[in-house]
Coordinates of C-alpha atoms in Angstrom, one line a residue:
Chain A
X256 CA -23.6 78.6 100.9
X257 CA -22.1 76.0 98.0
X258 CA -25.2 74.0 97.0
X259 CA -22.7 72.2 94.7
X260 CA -21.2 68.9 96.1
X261 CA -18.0 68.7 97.5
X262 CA -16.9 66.0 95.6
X263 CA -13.0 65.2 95.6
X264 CA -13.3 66.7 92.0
X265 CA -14.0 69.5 93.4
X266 CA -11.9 70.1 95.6
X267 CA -9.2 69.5 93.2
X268 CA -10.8 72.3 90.8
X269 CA -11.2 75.0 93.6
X270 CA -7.3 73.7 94.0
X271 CA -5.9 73.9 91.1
X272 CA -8.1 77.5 90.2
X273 CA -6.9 78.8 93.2
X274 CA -3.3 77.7 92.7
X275 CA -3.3 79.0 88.6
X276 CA -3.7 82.7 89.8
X277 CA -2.1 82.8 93.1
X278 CA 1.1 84.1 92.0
X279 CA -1.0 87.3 90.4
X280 CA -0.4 90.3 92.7
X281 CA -2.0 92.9 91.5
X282 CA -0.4 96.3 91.2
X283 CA -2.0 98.6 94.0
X284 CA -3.3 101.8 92.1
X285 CA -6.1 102.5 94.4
X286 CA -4.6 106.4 93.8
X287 CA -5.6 105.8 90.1
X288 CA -8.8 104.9 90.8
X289 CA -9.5 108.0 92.9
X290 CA -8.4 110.1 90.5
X291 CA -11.0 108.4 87.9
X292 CA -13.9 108.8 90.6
X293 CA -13.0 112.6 91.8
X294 CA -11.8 114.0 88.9
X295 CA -14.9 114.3 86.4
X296 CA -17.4 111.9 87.8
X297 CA -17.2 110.5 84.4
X298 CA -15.6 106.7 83.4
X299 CA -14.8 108.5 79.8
X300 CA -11.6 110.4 81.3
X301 CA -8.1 110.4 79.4
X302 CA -6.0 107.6 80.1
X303 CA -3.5 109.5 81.4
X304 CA -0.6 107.1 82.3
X305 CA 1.8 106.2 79.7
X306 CA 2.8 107.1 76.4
X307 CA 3.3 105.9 73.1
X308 CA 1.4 103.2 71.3
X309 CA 0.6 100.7 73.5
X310 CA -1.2 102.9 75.6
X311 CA -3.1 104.1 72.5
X312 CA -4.2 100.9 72.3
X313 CA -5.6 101.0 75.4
X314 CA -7.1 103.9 75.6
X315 CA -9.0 102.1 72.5
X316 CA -9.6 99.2 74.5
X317 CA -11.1 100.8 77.4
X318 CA -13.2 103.2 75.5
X319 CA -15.0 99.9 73.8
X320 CA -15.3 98.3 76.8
X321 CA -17.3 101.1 78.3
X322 CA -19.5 101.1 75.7
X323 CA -19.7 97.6 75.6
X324 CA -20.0 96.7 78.6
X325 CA -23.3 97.6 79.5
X326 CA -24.8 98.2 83.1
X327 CA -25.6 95.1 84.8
X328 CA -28.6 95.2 87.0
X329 CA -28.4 94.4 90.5
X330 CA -30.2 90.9 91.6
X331 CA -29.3 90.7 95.3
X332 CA -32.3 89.0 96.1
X333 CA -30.5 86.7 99.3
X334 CA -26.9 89.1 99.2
X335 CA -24.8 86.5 100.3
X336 CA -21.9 87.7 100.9
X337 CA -19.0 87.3 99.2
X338 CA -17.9 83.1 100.1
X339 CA -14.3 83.8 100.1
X340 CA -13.5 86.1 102.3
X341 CA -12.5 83.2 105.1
X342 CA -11.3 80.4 103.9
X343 CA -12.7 77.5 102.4
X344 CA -13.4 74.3 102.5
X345 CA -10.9 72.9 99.6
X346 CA -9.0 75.9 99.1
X347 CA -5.9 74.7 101.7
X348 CA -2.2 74.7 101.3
X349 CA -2.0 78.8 102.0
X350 CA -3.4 79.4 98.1
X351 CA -6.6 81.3 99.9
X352 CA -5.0 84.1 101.7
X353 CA -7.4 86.9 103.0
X354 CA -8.0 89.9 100.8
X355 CA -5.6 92.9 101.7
X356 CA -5.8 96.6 101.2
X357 CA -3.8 99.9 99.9
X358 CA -3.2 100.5 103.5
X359 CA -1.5 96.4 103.9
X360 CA 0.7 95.4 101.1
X361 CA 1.1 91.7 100.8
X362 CA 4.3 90.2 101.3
X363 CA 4.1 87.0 99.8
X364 CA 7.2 86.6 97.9
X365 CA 6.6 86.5 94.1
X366 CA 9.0 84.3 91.7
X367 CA 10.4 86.2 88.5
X368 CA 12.7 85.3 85.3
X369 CA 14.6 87.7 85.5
X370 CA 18.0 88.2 82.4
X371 CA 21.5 89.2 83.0
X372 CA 24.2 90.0 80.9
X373 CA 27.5 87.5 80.8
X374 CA 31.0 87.6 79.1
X375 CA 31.4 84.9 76.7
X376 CA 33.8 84.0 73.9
X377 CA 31.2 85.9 71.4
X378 CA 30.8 89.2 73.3
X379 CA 28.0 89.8 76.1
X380 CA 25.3 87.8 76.0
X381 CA 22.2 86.9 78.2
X382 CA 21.5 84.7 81.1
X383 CA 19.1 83.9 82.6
X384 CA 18.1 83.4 86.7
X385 CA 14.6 83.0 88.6
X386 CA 14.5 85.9 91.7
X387 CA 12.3 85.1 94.3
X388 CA 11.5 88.8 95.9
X389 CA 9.4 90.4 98.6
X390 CA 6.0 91.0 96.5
X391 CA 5.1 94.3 96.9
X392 CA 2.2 94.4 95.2
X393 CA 3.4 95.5 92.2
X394 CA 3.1 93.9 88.8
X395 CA 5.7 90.8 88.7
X396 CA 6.9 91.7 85.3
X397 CA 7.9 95.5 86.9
X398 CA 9.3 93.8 89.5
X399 CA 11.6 91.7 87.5
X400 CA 12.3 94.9 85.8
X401 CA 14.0 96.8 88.6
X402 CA 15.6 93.1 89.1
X403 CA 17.2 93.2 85.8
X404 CA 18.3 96.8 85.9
X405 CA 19.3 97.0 89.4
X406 CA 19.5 94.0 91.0
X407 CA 22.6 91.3 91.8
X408 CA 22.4 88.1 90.0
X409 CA 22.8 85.2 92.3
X410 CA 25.8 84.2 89.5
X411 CA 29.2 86.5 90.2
X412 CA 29.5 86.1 86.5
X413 CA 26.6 87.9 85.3
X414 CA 25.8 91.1 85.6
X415 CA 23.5 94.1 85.1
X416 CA 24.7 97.0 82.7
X417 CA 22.1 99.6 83.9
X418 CA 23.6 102.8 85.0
X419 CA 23.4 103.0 88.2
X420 CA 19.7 105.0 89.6
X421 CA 17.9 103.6 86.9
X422 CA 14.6 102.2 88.0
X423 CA 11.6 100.9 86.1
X424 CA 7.9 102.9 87.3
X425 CA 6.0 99.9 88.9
X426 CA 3.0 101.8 89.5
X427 CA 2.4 101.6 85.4
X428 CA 0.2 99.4 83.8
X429 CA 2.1 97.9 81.0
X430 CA 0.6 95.8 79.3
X431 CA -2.2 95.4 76.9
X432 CA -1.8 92.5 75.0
X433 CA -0.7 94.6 71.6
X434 CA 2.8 95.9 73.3
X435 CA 4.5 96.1 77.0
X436 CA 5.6 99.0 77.8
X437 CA 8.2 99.8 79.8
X438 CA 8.8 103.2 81.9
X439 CA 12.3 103.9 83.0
X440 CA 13.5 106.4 85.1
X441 CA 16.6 108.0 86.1
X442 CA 16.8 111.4 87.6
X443 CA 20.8 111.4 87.1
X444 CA 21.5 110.9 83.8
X445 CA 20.4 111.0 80.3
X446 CA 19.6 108.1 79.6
X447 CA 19.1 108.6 75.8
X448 CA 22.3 108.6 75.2
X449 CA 25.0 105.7 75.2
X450 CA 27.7 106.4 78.0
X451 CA 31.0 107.4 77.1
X452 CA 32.6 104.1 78.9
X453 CA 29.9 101.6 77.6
X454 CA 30.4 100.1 74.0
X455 CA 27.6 99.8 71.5
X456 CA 27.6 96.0 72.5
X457 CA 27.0 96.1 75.7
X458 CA 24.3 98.9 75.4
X459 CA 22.0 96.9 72.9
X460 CA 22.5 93.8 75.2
X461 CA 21.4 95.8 78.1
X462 CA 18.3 97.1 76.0
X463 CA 17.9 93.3 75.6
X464 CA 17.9 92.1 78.7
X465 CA 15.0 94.3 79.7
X466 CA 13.2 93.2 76.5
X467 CA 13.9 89.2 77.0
X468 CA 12.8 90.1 81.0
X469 CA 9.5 92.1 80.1
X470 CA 8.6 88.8 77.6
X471 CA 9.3 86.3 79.9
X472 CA 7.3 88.5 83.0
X473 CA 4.5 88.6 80.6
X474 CA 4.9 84.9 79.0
X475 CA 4.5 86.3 75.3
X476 CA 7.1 87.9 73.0
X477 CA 5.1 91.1 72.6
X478 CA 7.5 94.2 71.5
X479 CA 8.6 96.7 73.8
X480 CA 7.9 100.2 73.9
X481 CA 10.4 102.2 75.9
X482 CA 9.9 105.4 77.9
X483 CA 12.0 107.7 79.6
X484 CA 10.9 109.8 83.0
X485 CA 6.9 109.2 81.7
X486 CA 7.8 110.2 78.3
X487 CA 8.2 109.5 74.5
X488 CA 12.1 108.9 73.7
X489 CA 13.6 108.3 70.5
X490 CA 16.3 106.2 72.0
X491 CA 17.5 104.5 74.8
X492 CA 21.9 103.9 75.5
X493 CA 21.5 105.2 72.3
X494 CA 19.7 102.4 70.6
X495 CA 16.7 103.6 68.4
X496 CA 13.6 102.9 70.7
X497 CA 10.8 105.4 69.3
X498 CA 8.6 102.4 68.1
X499 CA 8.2 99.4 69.9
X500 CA 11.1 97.3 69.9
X501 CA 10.9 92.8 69.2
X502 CA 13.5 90.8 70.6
X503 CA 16.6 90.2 69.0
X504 CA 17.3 86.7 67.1
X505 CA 17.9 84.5 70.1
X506 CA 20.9 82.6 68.5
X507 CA 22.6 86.4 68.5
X508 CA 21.3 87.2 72.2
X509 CA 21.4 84.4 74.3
X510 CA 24.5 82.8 75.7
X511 CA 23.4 79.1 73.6
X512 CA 24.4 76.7 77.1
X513 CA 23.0 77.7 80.5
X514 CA 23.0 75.8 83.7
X515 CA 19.3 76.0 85.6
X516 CA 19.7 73.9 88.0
X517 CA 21.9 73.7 90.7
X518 CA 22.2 77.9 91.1
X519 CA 25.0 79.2 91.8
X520 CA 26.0 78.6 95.6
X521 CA 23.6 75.1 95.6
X522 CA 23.9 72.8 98.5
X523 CA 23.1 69.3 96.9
X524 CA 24.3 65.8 97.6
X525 CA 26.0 63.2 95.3
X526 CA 23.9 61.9 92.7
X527 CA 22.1 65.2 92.2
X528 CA 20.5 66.1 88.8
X529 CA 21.9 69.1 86.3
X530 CA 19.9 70.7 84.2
X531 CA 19.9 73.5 81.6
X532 CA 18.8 74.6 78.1
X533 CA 21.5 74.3 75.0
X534 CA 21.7 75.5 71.6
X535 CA 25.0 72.7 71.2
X536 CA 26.9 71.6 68.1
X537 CA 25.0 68.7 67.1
X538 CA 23.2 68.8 70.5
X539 CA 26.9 67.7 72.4
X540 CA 26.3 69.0 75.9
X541 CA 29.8 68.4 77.8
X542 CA 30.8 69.3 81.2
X543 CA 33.4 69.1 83.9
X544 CA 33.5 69.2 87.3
X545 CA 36.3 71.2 88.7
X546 CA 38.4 72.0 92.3
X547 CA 40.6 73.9 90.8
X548 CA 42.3 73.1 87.9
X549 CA 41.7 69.8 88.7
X550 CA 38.7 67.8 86.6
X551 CA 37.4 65.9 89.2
X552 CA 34.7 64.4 87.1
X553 CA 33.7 65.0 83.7
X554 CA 30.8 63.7 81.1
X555 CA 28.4 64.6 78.1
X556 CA 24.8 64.5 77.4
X557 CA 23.0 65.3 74.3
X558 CA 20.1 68.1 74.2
X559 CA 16.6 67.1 73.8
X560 CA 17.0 68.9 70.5
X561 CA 20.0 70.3 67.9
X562 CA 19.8 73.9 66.7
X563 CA 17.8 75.4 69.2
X564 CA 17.7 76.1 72.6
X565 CA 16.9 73.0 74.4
X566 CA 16.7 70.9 77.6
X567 CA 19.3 68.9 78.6
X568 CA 20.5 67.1 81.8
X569 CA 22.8 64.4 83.5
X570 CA 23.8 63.1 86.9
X571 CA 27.2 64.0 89.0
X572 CA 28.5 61.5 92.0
X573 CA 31.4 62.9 93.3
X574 CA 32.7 63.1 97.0
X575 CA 31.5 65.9 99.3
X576 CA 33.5 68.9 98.2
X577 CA 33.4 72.6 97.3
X578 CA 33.7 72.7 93.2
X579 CA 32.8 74.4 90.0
X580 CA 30.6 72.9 87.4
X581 CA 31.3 73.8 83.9
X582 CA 29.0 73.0 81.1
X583 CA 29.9 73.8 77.3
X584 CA 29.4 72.7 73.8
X585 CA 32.1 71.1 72.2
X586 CA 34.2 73.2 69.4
X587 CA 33.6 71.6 66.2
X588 CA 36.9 73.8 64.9
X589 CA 39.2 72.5 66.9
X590 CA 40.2 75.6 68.8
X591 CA 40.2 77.8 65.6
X592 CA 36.7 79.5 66.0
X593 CA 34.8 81.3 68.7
X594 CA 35.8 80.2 71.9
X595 CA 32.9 76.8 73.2
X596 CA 29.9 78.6 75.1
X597 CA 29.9 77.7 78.6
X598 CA 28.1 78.5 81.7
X599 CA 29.8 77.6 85.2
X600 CA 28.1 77.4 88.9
X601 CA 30.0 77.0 92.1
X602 CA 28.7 74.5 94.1
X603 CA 28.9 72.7 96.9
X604 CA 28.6 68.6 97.8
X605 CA 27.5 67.7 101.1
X606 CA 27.4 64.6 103.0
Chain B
X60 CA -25.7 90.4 105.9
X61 CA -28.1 93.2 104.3
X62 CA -26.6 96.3 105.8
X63 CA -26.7 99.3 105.0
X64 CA -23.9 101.8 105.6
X65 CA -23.3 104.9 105.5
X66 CA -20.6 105.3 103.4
X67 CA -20.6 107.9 100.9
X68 CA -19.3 106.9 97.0
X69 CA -15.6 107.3 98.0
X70 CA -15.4 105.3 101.2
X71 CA -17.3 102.8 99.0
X72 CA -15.1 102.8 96.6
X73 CA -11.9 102.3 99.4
X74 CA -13.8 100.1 101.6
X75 CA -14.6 98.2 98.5
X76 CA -11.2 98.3 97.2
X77 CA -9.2 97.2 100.2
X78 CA -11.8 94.2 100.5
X79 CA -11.7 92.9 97.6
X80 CA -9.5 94.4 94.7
X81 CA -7.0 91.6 94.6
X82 CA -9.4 88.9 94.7
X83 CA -11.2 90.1 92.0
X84 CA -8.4 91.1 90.0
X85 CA -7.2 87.0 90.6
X86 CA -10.9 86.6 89.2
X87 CA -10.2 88.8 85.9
X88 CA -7.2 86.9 85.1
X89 CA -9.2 83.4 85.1
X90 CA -11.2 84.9 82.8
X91 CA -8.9 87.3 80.4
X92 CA -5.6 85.3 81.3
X93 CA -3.0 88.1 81.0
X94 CA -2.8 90.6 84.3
X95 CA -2.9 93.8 83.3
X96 CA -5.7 93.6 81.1
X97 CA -7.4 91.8 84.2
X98 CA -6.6 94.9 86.0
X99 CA -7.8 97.4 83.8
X100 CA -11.2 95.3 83.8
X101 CA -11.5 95.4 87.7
X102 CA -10.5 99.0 87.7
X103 CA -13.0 100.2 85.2
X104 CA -15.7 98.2 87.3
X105 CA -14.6 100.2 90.7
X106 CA -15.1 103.4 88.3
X107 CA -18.5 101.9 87.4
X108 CA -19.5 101.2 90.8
X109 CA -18.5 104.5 92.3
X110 CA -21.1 106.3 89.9
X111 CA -23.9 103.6 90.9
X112 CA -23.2 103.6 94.5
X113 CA -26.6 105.8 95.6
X114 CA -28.9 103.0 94.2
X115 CA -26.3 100.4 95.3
X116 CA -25.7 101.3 99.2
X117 CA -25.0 98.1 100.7
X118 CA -21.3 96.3 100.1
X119 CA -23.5 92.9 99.6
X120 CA -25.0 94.8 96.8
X121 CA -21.8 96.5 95.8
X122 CA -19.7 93.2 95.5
X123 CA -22.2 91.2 93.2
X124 CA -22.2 94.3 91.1
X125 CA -18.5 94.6 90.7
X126 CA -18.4 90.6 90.2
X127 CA -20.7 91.1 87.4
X128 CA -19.3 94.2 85.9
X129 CA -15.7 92.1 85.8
X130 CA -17.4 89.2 83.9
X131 CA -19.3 91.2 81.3
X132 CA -16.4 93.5 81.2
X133 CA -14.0 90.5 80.9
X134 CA -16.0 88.9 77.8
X135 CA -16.4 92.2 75.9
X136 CA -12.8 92.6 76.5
X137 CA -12.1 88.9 74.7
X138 CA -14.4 90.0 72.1
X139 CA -12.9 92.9 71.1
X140 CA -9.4 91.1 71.3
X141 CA -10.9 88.2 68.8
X142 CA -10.0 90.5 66.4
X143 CA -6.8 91.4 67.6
X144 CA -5.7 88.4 67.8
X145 CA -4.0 87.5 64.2
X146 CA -1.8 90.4 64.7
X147 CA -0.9 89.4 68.3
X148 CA 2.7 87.0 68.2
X149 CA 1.3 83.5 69.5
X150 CA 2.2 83.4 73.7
X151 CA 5.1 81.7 73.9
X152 CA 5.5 80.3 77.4
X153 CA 8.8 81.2 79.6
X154 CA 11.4 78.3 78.5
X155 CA 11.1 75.1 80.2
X156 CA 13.2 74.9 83.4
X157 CA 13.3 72.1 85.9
X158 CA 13.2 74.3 89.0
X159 CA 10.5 74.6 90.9
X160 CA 9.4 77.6 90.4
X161 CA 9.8 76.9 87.0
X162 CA 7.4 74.0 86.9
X163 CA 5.0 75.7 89.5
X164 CA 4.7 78.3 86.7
X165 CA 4.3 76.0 83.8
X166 CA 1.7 74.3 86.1
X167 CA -0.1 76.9 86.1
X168 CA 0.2 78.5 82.8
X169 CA -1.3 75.3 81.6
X170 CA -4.5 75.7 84.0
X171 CA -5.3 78.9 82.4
X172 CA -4.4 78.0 78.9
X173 CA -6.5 75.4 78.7
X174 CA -9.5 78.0 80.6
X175 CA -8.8 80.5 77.8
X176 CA -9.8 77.2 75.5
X177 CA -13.2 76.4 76.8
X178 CA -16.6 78.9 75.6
X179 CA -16.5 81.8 77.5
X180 CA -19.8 80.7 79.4
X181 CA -17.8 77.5 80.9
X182 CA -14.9 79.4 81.5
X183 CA -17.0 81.9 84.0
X184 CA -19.0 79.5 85.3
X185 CA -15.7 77.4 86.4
X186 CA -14.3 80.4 87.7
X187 CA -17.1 81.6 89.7
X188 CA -17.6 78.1 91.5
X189 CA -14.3 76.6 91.9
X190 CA -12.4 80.3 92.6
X191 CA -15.0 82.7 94.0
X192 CA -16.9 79.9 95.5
X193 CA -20.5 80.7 94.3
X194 CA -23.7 78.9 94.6
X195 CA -25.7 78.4 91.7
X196 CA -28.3 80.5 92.2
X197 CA -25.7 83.1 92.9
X198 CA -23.6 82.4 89.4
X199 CA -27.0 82.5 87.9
X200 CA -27.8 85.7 89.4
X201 CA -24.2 87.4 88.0
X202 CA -24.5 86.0 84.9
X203 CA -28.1 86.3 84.0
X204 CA -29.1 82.5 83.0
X205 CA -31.2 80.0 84.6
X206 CA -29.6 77.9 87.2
X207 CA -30.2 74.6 84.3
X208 CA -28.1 76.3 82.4
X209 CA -25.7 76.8 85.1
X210 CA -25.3 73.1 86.2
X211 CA -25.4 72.2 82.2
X212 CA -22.1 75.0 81.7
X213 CA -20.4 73.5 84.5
X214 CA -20.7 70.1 84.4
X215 CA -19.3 70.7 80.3
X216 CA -16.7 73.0 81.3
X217 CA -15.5 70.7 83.9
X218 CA -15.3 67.9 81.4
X219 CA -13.5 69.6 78.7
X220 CA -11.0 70.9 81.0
X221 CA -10.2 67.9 82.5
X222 CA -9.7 66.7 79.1
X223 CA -7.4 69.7 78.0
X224 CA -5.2 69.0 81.4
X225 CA -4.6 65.5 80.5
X226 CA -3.6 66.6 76.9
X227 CA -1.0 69.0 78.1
X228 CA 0.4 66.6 80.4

């Protein structure tokens, strides 16, 4: 059926194609679909799903396209079949599942940034932890969503701020290249307002966090539009949301030192690597690790970079154990400013 | 392979869908790079190929119709973006991380940067051989060029991105 050769080039091509999009699961809205083909008979329906600008956009977008997009002719002169429907010669290592359905959901677990909200010496201020979850065929970026607003980090020290029922629509399309949009929902509260025990902080951090997440699932720092039960709001926790919203200044939102690797609760042996991201004091990375009160073993690495965040890492040997690694910058006052930042992950040393 | 069926539009259209969608969709996103773009393109070409499915009535014919529908669909798409573009902020990638996942995402963020850098011609030639698995005359068929023209796209596209790879790494 391939009259191209299978040279070794080639299979490491229909490899590395294969590997470059198989973490997209497509959201499943066959209903939408339907509702296109019944409804009129006609492609040129209103875009009914979503609100605001973004989807004003693409209403645009879709318009041009079916103008544009003229009607290709059939040529099934042989009608081949489609190659890919069993697997292929070159496409190993699982990356060539078979197609599924509406009726069949894939499971295959999908790997999200998703941001959580800390305590540290200058208020609340982000984190950030990669959730692998059951894909459910839903967008990844949505999926990280209802991570962010109503999941548990993996780190007892973070946390989500979200009053409790709120989810984020999955079945939304929510992106468009212009803004992302995000639809959240709560049928229990209003979630306009700020609540009464939550502090104007900790309500534009939590509008943050689902900003930072909706970037990161979409890899570009398009704004955010905000909507509330599928429509238009003015504010969200009592933040201003009616037009699309950019991040804040990272240097204001992010906690500046975070630990990536080990997670919280790692397994590792003696010798094993740390590494995180830093916005330090002229780049000082320093840590400690702890059982206790007790600095076991203690060190300092410079970031790749000063005044941004940036990659760092270092070794730790220490003896099998149960501890807590501590990372921080050091505190150029002398004790009279803000408080270092730190991040901190239990761990444990085996064997 | 030539079958006909009986299927009316809609069963088309489900049969079709359950078949295929997330494949194609996979497809789209070679070609457009960002998801839900790539979905809206694969929907519209479902729409499309309800409302054609009396002269289609095979799923052979049905499928190379919806795999050209999402290439032309997927270029006017980028052409219409071109000039969106400027006012777009640049894609930042998600900040380096040494996990795994981390890296396997970097990976292949680069892959389809470095597609979304090649002429549109290479990029749907690459992604019709190496990811749908096309023959020539089959690529030549969707995209409506000689099967010269074919080997001359993909033998460039696979040089220039093998030369973008080994840039970015």
């Amino acid at each position: 059926m391939n009259d191209f050769p299978g040279s070794p080039e080639d299979q490491d091509l229909r490899r590395l194609l294969n590997d470059a999009v198989s973490d997209v699961e497509p959201d499943q809205t066959f209903d939408e679909i339907r509702s296109r083909t019944t409804a009129s008979g006609s492609s040129r329906r209103p875009w009914i799903w979503g609100v605001g600008a973004a989807v004003v956009a693409t209403a645009a977008t879709i318009t041009a396209v079916a103008m544009m997009g003229g009607s290709p002719g059939t040529t099934g002169a042989q009608d081949p079949g489609f190659a890919n429907e069993s697997p292929t010669a070159g496409a190993k290592d699982g990356t060539d599942e078979p197609s599924d359905g509406p009726s069949s959901p894939q499971a295959n677990p999908v790997t999200v940034p998703v941001y959580y909200v800390g305590d540290t010496g200058r208020g609340p201020r982000l984190f950030r932890e990669f959730h692998t979850l059951p894909g459910s065929g839903h967008v990844p970026m949505t999926l990280a969503l209802n991570e962010a607003v109503a999941g548990t980090s993996d780190d007892g020290d973070y946390r989500t701020d979200w009053p409790a029922s709120t989810t984020v629509d999955p079945r939304v399309r929510a992106f468009d290249g212009g803004a992302i949009t995000v639809h959240l929902r709560n049928s229990e509260m209003d979630l306009r307002e700020r609540p009464d025990n939550m502090s104007p902080d900790v309500a534009s951090m939590a509008v943050e966090q689902l900003i930072y997440t909706a970037q990161a699932g979409t890899r570009t720092r398009a704004p955010v539009q905000f909507t509330l039960n599928g429509e238009p709001t003015e504010a969200v926790l009592g933040v201003p949301a009616a037009e699309p919203l950019s991040e804040g200044d990272p240097t204001e939102v992010l906690a500046q030192v975070w630990i990536i690797e080990p997670a919280e609760g790692a397994k590792v042996e003696s010798g094993f690597e740390v590494t995180g991201l830093a916005n330090a004091f002229e780049a000082n990375v320093q840590w400690e690790l702890m059982q206790g009160e007790e600095v076991v073993e203690s060190g300092f690495t410079t970031a790749e970079e000063c005044c941004t965040m940036a990659p760092y890492s270092f070794t730790v040997k220490a003896p099998p154990g149960d501890y807590t690694l501590v990372v921080h910058d050091s505190d150029p006052s002398g004790g009279e400013g803000f408080p270092p930042w730190e991040d901190t992950k239990n761990i444990t040393i085996t064997e | 392979m030539n079958v006909s069926v009986s299927w009316d539009a809609d069963t088309a259209v489900e049969e079709m869908y359950a078949a295929h969608y997330r494949r194609l969709v996979r497809l789209a996103v070679l070609l457009v790079r960002d998801q839900e773009t790539a979905e809206e393109v694969v929907q519209d070409s479902f729409v499309a190929m309800h409302g054609r499915w009396r002269t289609l009535k095979q799923p052979d014919k049905a499928l190379a119709y919806l795999r050209q529908t999402v290439v032309n669909r997927a270029r006017s798409v980028l052409r219409h973006r071109g000039v969106r573009a400027h006012h777009m902020p640049a894609v930042q990638p998600d900040h380096p991380g040494a996990d795994v996942d981390a890296l396997d995402a970097e990976r292949r963020t680069h892959v389809l940067d470095a597609l979304r850098e090649l002429p549109g011609r290479q990029r749907e030639v690459l992604a019709l051989r190496y990811y749908l698995d096309l023959s020539e005359a089959e690529i030549a068929d969707t995209l409506g060029i000689s099967r010269g023209a074919v080997k001359s796209h993909a033998s460039r596209g696979v040089s220039a991105l093998r030369h973008l790879l080994k840039d970015a790494s």
